[in-house]
Coordinates of C-alpha atoms and ligand atoms in Angstrom, one line a residue:
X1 CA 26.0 3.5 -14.8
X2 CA 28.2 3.1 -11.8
X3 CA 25.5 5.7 -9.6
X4 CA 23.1 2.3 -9.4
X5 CA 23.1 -0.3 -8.1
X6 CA 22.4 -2.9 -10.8
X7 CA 20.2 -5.6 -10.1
X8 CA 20.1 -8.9 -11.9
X9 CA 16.3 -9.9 -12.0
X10 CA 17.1 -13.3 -13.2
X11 CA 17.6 -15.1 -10.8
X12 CA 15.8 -19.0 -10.3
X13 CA 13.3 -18.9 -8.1
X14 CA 10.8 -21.2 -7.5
X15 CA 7.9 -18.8 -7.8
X16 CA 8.8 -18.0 -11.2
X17 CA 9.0 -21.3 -12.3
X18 CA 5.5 -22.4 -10.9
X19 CA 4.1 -19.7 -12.5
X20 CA 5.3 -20.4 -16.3
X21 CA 4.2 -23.7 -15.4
X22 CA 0.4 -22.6 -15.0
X23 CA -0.3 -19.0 -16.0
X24 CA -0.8 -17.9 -18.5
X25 CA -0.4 -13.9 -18.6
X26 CA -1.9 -10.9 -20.3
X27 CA -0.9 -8.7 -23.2
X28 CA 2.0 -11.0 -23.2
X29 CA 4.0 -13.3 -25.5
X30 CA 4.7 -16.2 -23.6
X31 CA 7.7 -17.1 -25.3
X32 CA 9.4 -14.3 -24.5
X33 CA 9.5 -15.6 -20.9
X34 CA 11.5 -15.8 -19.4
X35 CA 14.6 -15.2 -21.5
X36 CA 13.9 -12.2 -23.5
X37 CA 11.7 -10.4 -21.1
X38 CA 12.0 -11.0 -17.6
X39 CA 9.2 -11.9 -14.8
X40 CA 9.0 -11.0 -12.0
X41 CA 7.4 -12.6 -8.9
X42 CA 6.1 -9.7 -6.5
X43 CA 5.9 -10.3 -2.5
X44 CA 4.7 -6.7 -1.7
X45 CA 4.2 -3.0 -2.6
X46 CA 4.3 0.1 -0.5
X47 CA 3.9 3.5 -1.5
X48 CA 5.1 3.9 -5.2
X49 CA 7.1 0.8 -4.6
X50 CA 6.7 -3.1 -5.5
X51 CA 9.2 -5.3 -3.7
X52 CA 10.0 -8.8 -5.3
X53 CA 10.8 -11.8 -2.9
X54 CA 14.6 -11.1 -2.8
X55 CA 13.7 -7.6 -1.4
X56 CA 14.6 -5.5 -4.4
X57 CA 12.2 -2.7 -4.8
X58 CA 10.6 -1.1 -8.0
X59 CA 9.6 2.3 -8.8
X60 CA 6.0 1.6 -10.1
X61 CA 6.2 4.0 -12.7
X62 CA 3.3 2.7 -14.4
X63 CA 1.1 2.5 -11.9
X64 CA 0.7 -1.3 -12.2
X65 CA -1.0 -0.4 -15.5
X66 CA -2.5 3.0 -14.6
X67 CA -4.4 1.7 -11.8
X68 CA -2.5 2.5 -8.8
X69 CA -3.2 6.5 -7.4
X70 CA -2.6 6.4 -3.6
X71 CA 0.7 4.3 -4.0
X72 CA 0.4 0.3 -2.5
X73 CA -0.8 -1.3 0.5
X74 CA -2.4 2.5 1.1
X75 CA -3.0 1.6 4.8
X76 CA -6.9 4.2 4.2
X77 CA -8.1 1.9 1.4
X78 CA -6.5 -1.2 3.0
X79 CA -8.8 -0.3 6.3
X80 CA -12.4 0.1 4.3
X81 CA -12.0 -3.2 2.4
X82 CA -11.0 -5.2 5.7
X83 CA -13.7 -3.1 7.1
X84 CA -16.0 -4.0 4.4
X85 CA -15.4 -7.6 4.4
X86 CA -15.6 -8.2 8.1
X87 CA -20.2 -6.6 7.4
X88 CA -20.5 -7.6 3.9
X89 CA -18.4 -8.8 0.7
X90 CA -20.9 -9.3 -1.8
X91 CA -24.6 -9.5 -2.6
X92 CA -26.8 -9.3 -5.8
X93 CA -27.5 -6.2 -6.8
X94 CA -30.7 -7.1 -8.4
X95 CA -33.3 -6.8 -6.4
X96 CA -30.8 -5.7 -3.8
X97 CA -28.8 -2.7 -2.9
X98 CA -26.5 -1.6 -0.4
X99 CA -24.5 1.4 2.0
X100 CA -21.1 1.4 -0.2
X101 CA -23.0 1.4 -3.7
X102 CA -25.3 4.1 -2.8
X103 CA -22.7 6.2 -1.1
X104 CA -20.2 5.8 -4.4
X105 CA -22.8 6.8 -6.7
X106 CA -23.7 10.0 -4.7
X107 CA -19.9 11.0 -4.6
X108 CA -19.6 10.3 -8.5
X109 CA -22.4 12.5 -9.4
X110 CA -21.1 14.9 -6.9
X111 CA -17.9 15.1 -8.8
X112 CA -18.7 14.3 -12.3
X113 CA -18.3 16.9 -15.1
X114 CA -20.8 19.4 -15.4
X115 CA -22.0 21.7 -18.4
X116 CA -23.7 25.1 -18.1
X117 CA -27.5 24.1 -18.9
X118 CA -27.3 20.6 -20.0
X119 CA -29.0 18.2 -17.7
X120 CA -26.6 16.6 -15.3
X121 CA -25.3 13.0 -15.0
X122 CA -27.4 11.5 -12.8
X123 CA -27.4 7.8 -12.5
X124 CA -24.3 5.1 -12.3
X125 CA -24.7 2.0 -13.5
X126 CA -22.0 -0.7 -12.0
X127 CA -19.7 -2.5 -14.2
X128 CA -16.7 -4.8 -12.8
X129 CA -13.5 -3.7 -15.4
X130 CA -13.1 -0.9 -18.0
X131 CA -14.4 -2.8 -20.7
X132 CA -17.3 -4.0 -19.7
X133 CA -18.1 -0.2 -18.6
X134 CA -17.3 0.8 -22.8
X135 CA -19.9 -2.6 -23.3
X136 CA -22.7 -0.8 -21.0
X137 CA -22.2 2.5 -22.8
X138 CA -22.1 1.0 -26.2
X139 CA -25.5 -0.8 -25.7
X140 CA -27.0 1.9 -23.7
X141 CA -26.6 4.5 -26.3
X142 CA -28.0 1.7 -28.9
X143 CA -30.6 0.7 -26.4
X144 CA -32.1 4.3 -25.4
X145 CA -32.9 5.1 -29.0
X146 CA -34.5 1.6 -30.0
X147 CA -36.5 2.5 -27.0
X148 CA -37.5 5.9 -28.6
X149 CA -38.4 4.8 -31.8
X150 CA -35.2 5.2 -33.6
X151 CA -33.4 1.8 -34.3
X152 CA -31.7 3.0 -37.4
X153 CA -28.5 4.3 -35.3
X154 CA -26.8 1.2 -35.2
X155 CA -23.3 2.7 -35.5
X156 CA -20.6 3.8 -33.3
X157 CA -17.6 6.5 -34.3
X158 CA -14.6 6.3 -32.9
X159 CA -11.1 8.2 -33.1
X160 CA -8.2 6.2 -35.7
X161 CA -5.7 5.2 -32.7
X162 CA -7.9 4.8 -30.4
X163 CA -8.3 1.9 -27.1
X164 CA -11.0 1.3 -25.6
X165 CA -10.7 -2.6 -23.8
X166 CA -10.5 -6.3 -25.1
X167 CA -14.0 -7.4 -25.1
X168 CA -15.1 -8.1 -28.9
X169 CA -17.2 -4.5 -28.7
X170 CA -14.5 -2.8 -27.1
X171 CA -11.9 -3.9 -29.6
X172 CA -14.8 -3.1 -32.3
X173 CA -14.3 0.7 -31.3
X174 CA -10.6 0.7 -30.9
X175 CA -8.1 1.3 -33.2
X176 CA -5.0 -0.1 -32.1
X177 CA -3.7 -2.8 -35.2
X178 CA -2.1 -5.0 -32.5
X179 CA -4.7 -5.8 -30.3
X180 CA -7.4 -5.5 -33.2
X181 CA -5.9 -6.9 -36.4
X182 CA -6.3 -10.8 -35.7
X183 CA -9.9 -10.2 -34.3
X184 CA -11.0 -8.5 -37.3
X185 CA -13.3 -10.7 -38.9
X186 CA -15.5 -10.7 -35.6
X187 CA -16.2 -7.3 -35.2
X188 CA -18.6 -5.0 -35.9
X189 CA -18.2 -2.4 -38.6
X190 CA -15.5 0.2 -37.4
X191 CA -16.2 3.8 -38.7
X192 CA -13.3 5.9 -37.7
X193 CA -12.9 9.2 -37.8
X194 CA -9.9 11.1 -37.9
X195 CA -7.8 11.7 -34.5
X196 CA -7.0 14.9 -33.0
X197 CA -3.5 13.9 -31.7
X198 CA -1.2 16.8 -32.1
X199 CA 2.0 14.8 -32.7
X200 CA 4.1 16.9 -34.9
X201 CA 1.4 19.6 -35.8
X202 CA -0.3 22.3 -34.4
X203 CA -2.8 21.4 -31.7
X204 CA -5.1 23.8 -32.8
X205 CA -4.8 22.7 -36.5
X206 CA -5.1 18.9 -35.6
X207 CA -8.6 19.7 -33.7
X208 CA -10.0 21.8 -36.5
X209 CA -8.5 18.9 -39.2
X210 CA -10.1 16.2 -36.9
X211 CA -13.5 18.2 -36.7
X212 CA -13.8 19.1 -40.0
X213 CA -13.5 15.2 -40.6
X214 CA -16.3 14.3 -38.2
X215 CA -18.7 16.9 -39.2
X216 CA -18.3 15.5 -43.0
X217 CA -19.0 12.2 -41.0
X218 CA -22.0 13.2 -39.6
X219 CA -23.6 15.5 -42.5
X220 CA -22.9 11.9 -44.6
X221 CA -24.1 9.8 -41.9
X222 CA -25.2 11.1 -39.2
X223 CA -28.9 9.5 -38.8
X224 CA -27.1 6.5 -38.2
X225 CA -24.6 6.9 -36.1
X226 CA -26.0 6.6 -32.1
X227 CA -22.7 7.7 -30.2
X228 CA -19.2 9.2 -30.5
X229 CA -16.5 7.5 -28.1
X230 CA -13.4 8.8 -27.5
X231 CA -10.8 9.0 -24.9
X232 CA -10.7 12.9 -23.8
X233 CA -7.5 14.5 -23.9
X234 CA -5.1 11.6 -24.4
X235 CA -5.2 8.4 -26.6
X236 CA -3.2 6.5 -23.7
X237 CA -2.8 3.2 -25.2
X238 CA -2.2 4.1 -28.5
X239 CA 1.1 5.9 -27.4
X240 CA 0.3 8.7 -24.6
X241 CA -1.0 10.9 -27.9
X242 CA -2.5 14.1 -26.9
X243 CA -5.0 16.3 -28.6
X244 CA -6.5 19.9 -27.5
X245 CA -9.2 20.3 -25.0
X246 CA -11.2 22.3 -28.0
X247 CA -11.5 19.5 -29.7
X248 CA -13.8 17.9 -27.3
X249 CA -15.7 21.3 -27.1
X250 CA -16.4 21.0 -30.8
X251 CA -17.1 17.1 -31.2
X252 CA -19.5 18.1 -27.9
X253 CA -21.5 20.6 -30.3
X254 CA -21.4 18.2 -33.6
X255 CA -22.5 15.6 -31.4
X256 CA -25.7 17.9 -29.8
X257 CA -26.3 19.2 -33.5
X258 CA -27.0 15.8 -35.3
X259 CA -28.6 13.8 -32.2
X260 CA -25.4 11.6 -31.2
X261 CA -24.2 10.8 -27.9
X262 CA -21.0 11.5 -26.5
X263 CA -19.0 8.6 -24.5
X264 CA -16.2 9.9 -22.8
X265 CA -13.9 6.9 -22.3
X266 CA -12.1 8.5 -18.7
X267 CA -10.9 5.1 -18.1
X268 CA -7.6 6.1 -18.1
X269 CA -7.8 9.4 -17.7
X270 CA -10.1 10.0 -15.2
X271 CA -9.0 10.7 -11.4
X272 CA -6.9 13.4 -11.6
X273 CA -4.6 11.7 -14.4
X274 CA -4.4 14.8 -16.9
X275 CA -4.6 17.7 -13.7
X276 CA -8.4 18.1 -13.4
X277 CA -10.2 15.2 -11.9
X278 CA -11.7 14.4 -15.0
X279 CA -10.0 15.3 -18.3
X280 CA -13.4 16.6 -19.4
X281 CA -13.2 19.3 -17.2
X282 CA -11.0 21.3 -19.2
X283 CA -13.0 21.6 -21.8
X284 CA -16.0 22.7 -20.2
X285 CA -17.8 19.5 -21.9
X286 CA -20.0 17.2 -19.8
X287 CA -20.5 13.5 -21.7
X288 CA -23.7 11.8 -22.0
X289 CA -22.3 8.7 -21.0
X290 CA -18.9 9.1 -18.4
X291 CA -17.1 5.5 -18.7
X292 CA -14.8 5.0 -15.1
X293 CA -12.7 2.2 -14.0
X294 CA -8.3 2.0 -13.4
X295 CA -8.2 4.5 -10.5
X296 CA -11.7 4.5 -9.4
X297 CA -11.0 1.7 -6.7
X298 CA -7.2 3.8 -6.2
X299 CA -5.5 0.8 -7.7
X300 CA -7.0 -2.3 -5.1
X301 CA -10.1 -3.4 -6.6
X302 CA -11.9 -4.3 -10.1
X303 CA -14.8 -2.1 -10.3
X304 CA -16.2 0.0 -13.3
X305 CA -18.7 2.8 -13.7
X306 CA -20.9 4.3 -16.1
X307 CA -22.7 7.8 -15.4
X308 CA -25.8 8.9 -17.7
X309 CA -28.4 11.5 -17.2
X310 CA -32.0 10.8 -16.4
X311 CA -33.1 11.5 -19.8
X312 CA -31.1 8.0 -20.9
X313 CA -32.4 6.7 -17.5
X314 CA -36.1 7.4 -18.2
X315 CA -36.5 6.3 -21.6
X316 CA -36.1 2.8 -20.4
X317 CA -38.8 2.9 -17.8
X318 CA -41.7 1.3 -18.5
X319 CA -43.9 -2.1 -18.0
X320 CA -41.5 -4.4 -20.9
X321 CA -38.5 -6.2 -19.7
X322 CA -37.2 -5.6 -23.4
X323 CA -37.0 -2.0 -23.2
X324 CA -34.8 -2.6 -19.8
X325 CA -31.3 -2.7 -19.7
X326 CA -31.1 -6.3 -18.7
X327 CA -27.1 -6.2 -18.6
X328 CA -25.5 -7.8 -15.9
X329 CA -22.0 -8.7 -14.6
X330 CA -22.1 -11.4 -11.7
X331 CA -20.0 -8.7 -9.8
X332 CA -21.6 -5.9 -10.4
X333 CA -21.4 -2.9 -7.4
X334 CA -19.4 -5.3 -5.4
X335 CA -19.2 -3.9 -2.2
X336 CA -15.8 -4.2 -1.5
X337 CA -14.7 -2.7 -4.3
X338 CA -17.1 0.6 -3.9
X339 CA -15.5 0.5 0.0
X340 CA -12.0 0.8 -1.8
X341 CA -13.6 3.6 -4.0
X342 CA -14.8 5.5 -1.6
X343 CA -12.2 5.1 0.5
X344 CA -10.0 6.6 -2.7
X345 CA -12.5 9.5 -2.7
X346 CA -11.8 10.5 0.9
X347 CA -8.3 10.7 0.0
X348 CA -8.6 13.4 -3.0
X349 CA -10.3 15.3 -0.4
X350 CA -8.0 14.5 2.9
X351 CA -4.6 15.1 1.4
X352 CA -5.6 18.0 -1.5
X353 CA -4.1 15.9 -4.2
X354 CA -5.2 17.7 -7.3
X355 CA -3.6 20.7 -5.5
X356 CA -0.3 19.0 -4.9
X357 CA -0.1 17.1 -7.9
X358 CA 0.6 20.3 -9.8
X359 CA 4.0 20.2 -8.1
X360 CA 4.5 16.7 -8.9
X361 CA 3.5 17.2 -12.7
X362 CA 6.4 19.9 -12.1
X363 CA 8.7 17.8 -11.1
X364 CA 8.1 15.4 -13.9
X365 CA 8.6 18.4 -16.2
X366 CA 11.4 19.4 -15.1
X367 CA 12.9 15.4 -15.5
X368 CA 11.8 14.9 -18.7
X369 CA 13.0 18.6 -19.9
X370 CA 16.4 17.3 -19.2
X371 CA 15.7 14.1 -21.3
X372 CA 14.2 16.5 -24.2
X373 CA 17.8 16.6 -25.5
X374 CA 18.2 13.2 -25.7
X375 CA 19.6 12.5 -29.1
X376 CA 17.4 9.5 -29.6
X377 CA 14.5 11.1 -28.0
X378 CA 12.1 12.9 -30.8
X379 CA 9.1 14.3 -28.8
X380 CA 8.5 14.9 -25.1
X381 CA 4.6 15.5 -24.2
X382 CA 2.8 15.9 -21.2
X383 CA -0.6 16.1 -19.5
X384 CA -0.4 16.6 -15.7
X385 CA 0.6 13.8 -14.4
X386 CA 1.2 11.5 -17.8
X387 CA 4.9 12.2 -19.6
X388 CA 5.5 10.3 -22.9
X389 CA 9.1 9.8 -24.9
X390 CA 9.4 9.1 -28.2
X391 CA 12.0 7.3 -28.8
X392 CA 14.1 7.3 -32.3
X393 CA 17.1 6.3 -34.0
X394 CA 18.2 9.9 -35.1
X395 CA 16.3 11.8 -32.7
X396 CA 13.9 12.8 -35.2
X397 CA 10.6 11.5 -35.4
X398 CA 10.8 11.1 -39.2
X399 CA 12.6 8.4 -38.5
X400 CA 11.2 5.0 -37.2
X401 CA 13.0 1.4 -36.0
X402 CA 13.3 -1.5 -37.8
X403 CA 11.9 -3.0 -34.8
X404 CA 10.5 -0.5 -32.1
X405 CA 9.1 -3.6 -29.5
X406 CA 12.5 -4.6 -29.5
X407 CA 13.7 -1.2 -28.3
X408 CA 11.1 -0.7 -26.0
X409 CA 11.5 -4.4 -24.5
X410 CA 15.3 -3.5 -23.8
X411 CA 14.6 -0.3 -22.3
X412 CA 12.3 -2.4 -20.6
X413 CA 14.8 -4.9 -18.9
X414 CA 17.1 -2.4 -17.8
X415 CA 14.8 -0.4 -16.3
X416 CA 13.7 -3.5 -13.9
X417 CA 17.3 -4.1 -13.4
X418 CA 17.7 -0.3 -12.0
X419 CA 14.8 -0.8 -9.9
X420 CA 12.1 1.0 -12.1
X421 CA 8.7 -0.1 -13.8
X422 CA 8.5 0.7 -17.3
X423 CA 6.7 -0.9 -19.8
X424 CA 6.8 1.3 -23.3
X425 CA 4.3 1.3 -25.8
X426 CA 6.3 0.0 -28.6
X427 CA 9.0 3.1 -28.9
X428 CA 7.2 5.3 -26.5
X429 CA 8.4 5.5 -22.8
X430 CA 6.0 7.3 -20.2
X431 CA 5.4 8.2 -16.8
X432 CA 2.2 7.3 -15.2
X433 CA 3.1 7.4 -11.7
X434 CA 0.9 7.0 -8.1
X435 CA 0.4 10.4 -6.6
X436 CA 3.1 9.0 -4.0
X437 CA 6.2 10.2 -5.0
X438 CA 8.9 12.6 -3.9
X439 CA 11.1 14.8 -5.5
X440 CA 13.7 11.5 -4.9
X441 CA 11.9 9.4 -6.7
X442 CA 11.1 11.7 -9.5
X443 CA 14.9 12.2 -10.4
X444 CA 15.1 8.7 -10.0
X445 CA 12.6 7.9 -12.6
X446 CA 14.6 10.5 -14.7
X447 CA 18.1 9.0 -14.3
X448 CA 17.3 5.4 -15.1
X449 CA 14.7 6.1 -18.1
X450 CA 17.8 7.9 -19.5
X451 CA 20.1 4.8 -18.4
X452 CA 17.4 2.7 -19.9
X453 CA 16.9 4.8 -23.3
X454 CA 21.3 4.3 -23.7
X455 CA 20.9 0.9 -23.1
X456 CA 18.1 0.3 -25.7
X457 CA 20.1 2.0 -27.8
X458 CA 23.2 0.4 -27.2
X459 CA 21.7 -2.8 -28.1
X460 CA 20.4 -1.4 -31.6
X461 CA 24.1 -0.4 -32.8
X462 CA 25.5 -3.8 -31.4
Ligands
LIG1 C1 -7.6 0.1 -19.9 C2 -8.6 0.8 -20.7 C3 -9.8 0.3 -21.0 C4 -10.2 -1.2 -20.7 O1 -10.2 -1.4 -19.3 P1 -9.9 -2.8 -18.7 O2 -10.3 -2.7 -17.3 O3 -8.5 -3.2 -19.0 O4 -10.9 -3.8 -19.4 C5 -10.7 1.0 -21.8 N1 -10.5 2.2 -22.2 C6 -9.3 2.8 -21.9 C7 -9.1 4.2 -22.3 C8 -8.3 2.1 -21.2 O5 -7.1 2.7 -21.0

């Protein structure tokens, strides 16, 4: 341990204390503050580091919750929303329209995944977080077939260990117990289908299991069912688990075959996360509904996104406010927040980023292929620029915790105290960095998530 410099994050400070006093914080239980997990007041971030207000810096490994791409205070996207704000902050974009929300949604078709002889996307509709964006798609795909004479496709299908947001429709699709379980009763009718996740098989074999599951699906049920959502490539939330791009070829065909639409949930993923700007890519598939939000703003602003084709577009045209998609958010296409997007655009383009995160992604291979022989670490997986540890007692990953948050919490806390962000998913560690960092900061992030994996362990034999 003696190469850090150990930081004690507990210290009294009056920001901390007003802030227990009022907030209340998400995905967060509150009594674990701030004893058993520490908080942490934030004056400032630069680059791929946050800087509390005793001047210790973090290594956002996280990307403040897979936002962040272009690292903090980026001084490009800082420019276009002081820019923005000076002409315009807001207006209704009912009845109303304006430069940034016209420009954004030109660049997103530009970019968005495209399909050898399917009809392009072709229209955005605005949304102001990511699940509102899986709320627009949801009642889109509903919507456009009431409005063409089939309103017996009342069902969604979704992948087992899925995520897909908070909101009660969201959480309806999703699959992970913790967030669902207590919600349960308010929910619409899940119908799961098997996941593709490759964890301890063959990825191949895991697709053609997983497809051979949704076809029976379908053949069963398939007149009822208006849309497959899934999250392409990696299930993020439900543990950084990642399937084979030929699984989203084939749940692209079974989808054409009976008449379903495919949501691609690139919430997480989208932006270069797995390599390719959109995970999509790699399969060659193009969505009918493309759900965006995390990176789309580079980390500064809430915005969401959701790209269709005209053929969704058009069948809700027509003299009847019912067959319009009447959904709102008071927010929606704020203009700062497409300024901040558009401004994270430029700066794929500027600065070759795709290009140079392959290097990066390198880098992070070559940290985590030292932490592969781990003897508490079971499985190492990556996607570009997303790296995932599982963490076990025996190094096998036959073998679970008697209490994985409490592993993950430690690693956690001594993580922050070495100066690095990194909240686990239960036993799973990852790396979900801005496209910031140096080759410094990489072996950083490798020293002290071994430093923090000893320490969790530590703490389970004591
Ligand atoms: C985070 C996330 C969402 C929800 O987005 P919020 O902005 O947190 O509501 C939806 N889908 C995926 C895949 C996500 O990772």
């Amino acid at each position: 341990m003696s190469e850090f410099n150990s930081q004690s994050i507990i210290s009294d400070d009056s920001w901390r204390q007003r802030d227990l006093a009022v907030v209340w914080h998400p995905c967060t239980q509150m009594s674990e503050h701030p004893d058993l997990l520490p908080l942490v007041p934030i004056r400032s971030g630069h680059g791929a580091y946050l800087e509390d207000f005793e001047g210790r810096s973090y290594l956002d490994a996280v990307s403040s919750w897979w936002v962040n791409l272009f690292g903090h205070a980026n001084p490009v996207i800082a420019a276009a929303v002081a820019s923005q704000a000076s002409s315009l902050a807001h207006v209704i974009l009912a009845g109303f329209t304006h430069a940034p929300a016209v420009e954004l949604a030109e660049s997103l078709l530009r970019i968005a995944p495209r399909e050898n002889g399917r009809e392009p996307l072709a229209k955005v509709f605005y949304a102001d977080n990511g699940s509102a964006a899986i709320e627009v798609a949801l009642k889109m795909a509903f919507h456009y077939f009431v409005n063409t004479g089939d309103s017996a496709r009342t069902k969604f299908l979704s992948l087992h260990n899925g995520y897909h947001g908070e909101t009660l429709g969201a959480l309806a699709v999703g699959d992970v117990p913790l967030y669902r379980k207590v919600y349960a009763p308010l929910l619409m009718e899940p119908n799961f289908v098997r996941s593709p996740d490759a964890f301890g098989m063959d990825p191949e074999e895991a697709a053609s299991l997983a497809l051979a599951d949704l076809r029976a699906v379908l053949e069963r049920d398939g007149a009822s069912v208006c849309a497959l959502i899934l999250e392409p490539l990696v299930q993020c939330a439900g543990g950084m688990r990642i399937h084979s791009p030929s699984y989203l070829r084939g749940a692209r065909e079974l989808c054409d075959e009976f008449g379903v639409f495919l949501i691609a949930d690139e919430i997480a993923v989208g932006f270069g996360r797995t390599g390719t700007m959109f995970a999509c890519e790699q399969a060659g598939v193009q969505p009918d509904f493309l759900c965006l939000s995390k990176g789309l703003t580079g980390g500064t602003m809430p915005l969401a996104a959701v790209l269709t084709s005209d053929r969704v577009y058009d069948a809700f045209l027509d003299r009847s406010r019912e067959r319009a998609f009447l959904h709102s958010h008071s927010y929606t296409g704020n203009p700062l927040a497409c300024a901040a997007a558009l401004a994270s655009l430029s700066l794929f383009e500027s600065e070759d980023v795709l290009a140079r995160n392959v290097e990066r992604a390198a880098w992070m291979a070559e940290e985590a292929a030292v932490l592969a022989s781990h003897p508490n670490v079971c499985d190492v997986r990556q996607t570009g620029m997303i790296v995932a540890f599982e963490l076990s007692p025996d190094g096998t990953c036959s073998s679970s915790f008697a209490d994985a948050t409490s592993v993950g919490r430690h690693a956690y806390k001594r993580a922050m105290e070495l100066g690095v962000v990194l909240r686990p998913l239960g036993n799973v560690l990852y790396w979900m960095p801005p496209y910031v960092m140096n080759r410094d900061d990489v072996r950083m992030l490798g020293e002290v998530t071994r430093a923090a994996i000893d320490f969790a362990m530590s703490m389970e034999e004591a």
